[in-house]
Amino acid sequence: MNLKLAIQKSGRLYDDSVKLLKECGIDINNNVKNQLKATASNFPIEVFFLRDDDIPQYVEDGVADIGFVGENVIYESQKKVDIVEQLGFGKCRLSFAVSKSENYTGKEFLQGKKIATSYPVLVQKFLDENNIQAEIHVISGSVEIAPGIGLADAICDLVSSGSTLFMNGLTEAEIILQSQSALIKTPELSEEKQAILDKLLFRIQTIKKAKNKKYVLMNAPNEKISQIVNVLPGMKSPTVLPLTIEGWSAIHTVLSESEFWEHIQEIKSIGAEDILVLPIEKMVV
Ligand code: PRT
Ligand code: ZN
């Protein structure tokens, strides 16, 4: 029995999807170009390669049991699938943007306007929630050129760095959805397949927990240890080990990237030396 997973065939999510499986210790045989499916040699999973827009439908129908796909695509598709876990990659936002020369003062700007988008469902939902009447023009690609050629007064499209908007003389006016990739599952999953999914989820969560965490080591004089330990947030109390030099100890702890930057100067000024920061690959807590 294999769990059937749908991932994007090629595009922005492909590399991160395959990388996540690899980090989970799952080796898929995906060396052949243009292949439609692959199996794993060391995990009961079969991977289907599809266009991202088709993934929610396949999962709703149970042709695939689970899928990795952007939340933007999931919500726009309106398919009956369960979102099980956010995956932390493919981060972007769905935003309205207007020409730089427009004076965007708020949502009311959109009243009676023409909006070009590939996300008619999500845009209509936003308009309805805000009692705005506007005309939606559905375009499937290069939405950002619509205002420049007089096709629309505003666009609603995915933004990540913002450089596409900038290059087209547009500014981001309103975010309507924050999105990232998520693991979705079909509403009906057999007990046996659910057990495989639970195993996969455990691995994914283990990796996610470690992603932003650093293993931090430092040396400090013994009389400064309690002061340093008080500053360190850490998961539990840090480990303190004696050094061979009399009166000194090593402190080991786990911090998030932001906690590290927040506290490191203070820790150094208290008296910590030789501070080392190492990445953590996996974390089971
Ligand atoms: O062929 P297939 O249908 O599978 O792929 P696709 O062309 O529809 O999708 P693809 O590969 O472009 O994107 C897949 C998913 O990546 C999207 O559904 C989002 O969940 C996610 N994602 C994250 C993005 C972006 N960031 C993104 N920046 N998808 C698209 N963009 C585009 C955006 O549409 C705009 O044209 O990038 C441009 C803006 O980027 P910045 O960096 O200039 O702001
Ligand atoms: Zn697509």
Coordinates of N, CA, C and O and ligand atoms in Angstrom, one line a residue, residues 8-13 50-53 70-73 90-92 119 144 157-165 179, ligand 1:
Q8 N 4.0 19.7 -7.6 CA 4.1 20.4 -8.9 C 5.2 19.7 -9.8 O 6.3 19.4 -9.3
K9 N 4.8 19.6 -11.0 CA 5.7 19.0 -12.0 C 7.0 19.8 -12.3 O 8.1 19.3 -12.3
S10 N 6.8 21.1 -12.5 CA 7.9 22.0 -12.6 C 7.4 23.4 -12.3 O 6.2 23.7 -12.4
G11 N 8.3 24.2 -11.8 CA 7.9 25.6 -11.4 C 8.4 25.9 -10.0 O 9.4 25.2 -9.6
R12 N 7.9 26.9 -9.4 CA 8.5 27.4 -8.2 C 8.4 26.5 -7.0 O 9.2 26.6 -6.0
L13 N 7.5 25.5 -7.0 CA 7.4 24.6 -5.8 C 8.1 23.3 -5.9 O 8.3 22.6 -5.0
L50 N 2.3 17.0 -11.2 CA 1.1 17.6 -11.9 C 1.3 19.2 -12.0 O 2.1 19.7 -11.3
R51 N 0.5 19.8 -12.8 CA 0.4 21.3 -12.7 C -0.2 21.7 -11.4 O -1.1 21.0 -10.9
D52 N 0.3 22.7 -10.8 CA -0.1 23.0 -9.4 C -1.7 23.3 -9.3 O -2.3 22.9 -8.4
D53 N -2.2 23.9 -10.4 CA -3.7 24.2 -10.4 C -4.5 22.9 -10.4 O -5.7 23.0 -10.0
G70 N 0.3 25.5 -3.1 CA 0.1 26.8 -2.5 C -1.3 27.1 -1.9 O -2.3 26.6 -2.5
E71 N -1.4 27.7 -0.8 CA -2.7 28.0 -0.2 C -3.5 28.9 -1.1 O -4.8 28.8 -1.2
N72 N -2.9 29.8 -1.9 CA -3.6 30.6 -2.9 C -4.3 29.7 -3.9 O -5.5 30.0 -4.2
V73 N -3.7 28.6 -4.3 CA -4.3 27.7 -5.3 C -5.5 26.9 -4.6 O -6.5 26.7 -5.2
G90 N 7.5 28.6 -0.6 CA 6.5 29.1 -1.5 C 5.7 30.3 -0.9 O 4.6 30.5 -1.3
K91 N 6.4 31.0 0.0 CA 5.7 32.1 0.6 C 5.5 33.3 -0.3 O 6.4 33.7 -1.0
C92 N 4.3 33.8 -0.3 CA 3.9 35.0 -1.1 C 2.7 35.6 -0.6 O 2.1 35.1 0.4
Y119 N -7.1 35.4 -10.0 CA -7.8 34.9 -8.8 C -9.2 35.5 -8.6 O -9.4 36.1 -7.6
E144 N 0.4 41.9 -14.5 CA 1.0 43.2 -14.1 C 1.0 44.2 -15.3 O 1.2 45.4 -15.0
D157 N -2.6 40.2 -7.8 CA -1.7 39.2 -8.2 C -0.8 38.8 -7.0 O -0.7 39.5 -6.0
L158 N -0.1 37.7 -7.2 CA 0.9 37.2 -6.2 C 2.1 38.1 -6.2 O 2.6 38.6 -7.3
V159 N 2.6 38.4 -5.0 CA 3.8 39.2 -4.9 C 4.7 38.5 -3.9 O 4.3 38.0 -2.9
S160 N 6.0 38.5 -4.3 CA 7.0 38.0 -3.2 C 8.0 39.1 -3.0 O 7.9 39.7 -1.9
S161 N 8.9 39.3 -3.9 CA 9.9 40.4 -3.6 C 9.3 41.8 -3.9 O 9.8 42.8 -3.4
G162 N 8.4 41.8 -4.8 CA 7.8 43.1 -5.2 C 8.5 43.7 -6.4 O 8.0 44.7 -7.0
S163 N 9.5 43.0 -7.0 CA 10.2 43.6 -8.1 C 9.4 43.6 -9.4 O 9.6 44.5 -10.2
T164 N 8.5 42.6 -9.6 CA 7.7 42.6 -10.8 C 6.8 43.9 -10.8 O 6.6 44.5 -11.8
L165 N 6.2 44.2 -9.6 CA 5.3 45.4 -9.5 C 6.1 46.6 -9.8 O 5.8 47.5 -10.6
S179 N 0.2 33.7 1.8 CA 0.1 32.3 1.4 C 1.5 31.6 1.5 O 2.5 32.2 1.4
Ligands
PRT1 O1 2.8 25.1 -14.5 P1 2.1 25.3 -13.2 O2 0.6 25.7 -13.4 O3 2.3 24.2 -12.3 O4 2.8 26.5 -12.5 P2 2.4 28.1 -12.4 O5 3.1 28.8 -13.5 O6 1.0 28.3 -12.2 O7 3.0 28.4 -11.0 P3 4.4 28.9 -10.5 O8 5.4 27.8 -10.5 O9 4.8 30.3 -11.0 O10 4.0 29.2 -8.9 C1 3.6 28.1 -8.1 C2 3.3 28.7 -6.7 O11 4.4 29.4 -6.2 C3 2.2 29.7 -6.7 O12 0.9 29.2 -6.8 C4 2.4 30.3 -5.3 O13 1.8 29.5 -4.3 C5 3.9 30.3 -5.2 N1 4.6 31.6 -5.3 C6 5.4 32.2 -4.4 C7 4.5 32.4 -6.4 C8 5.3 33.5 -6.1 N2 5.9 33.3 -4.9 C9 5.5 34.5 -7.1 N3 6.2 35.5 -6.9 N4 3.9 32.3 -7.6 C10 4.0 33.3 -8.5 N5 4.8 34.4 -8.3 C11 4.8 35.3 -9.5 C12 3.7 36.4 -9.4 O14 2.6 35.9 -10.1 C13 4.3 37.5 -10.2 O15 4.2 37.4 -11.6 O16 6.0 36.1 -9.4 C14 5.8 37.4 -9.8 C15 6.0 38.3 -8.6 O17 7.2 38.0 -8.0 P4 8.1 39.2 -7.3 O18 9.2 38.5 -6.6 O19 8.6 40.0 -8.4 O20 7.2 40.0 -6.4

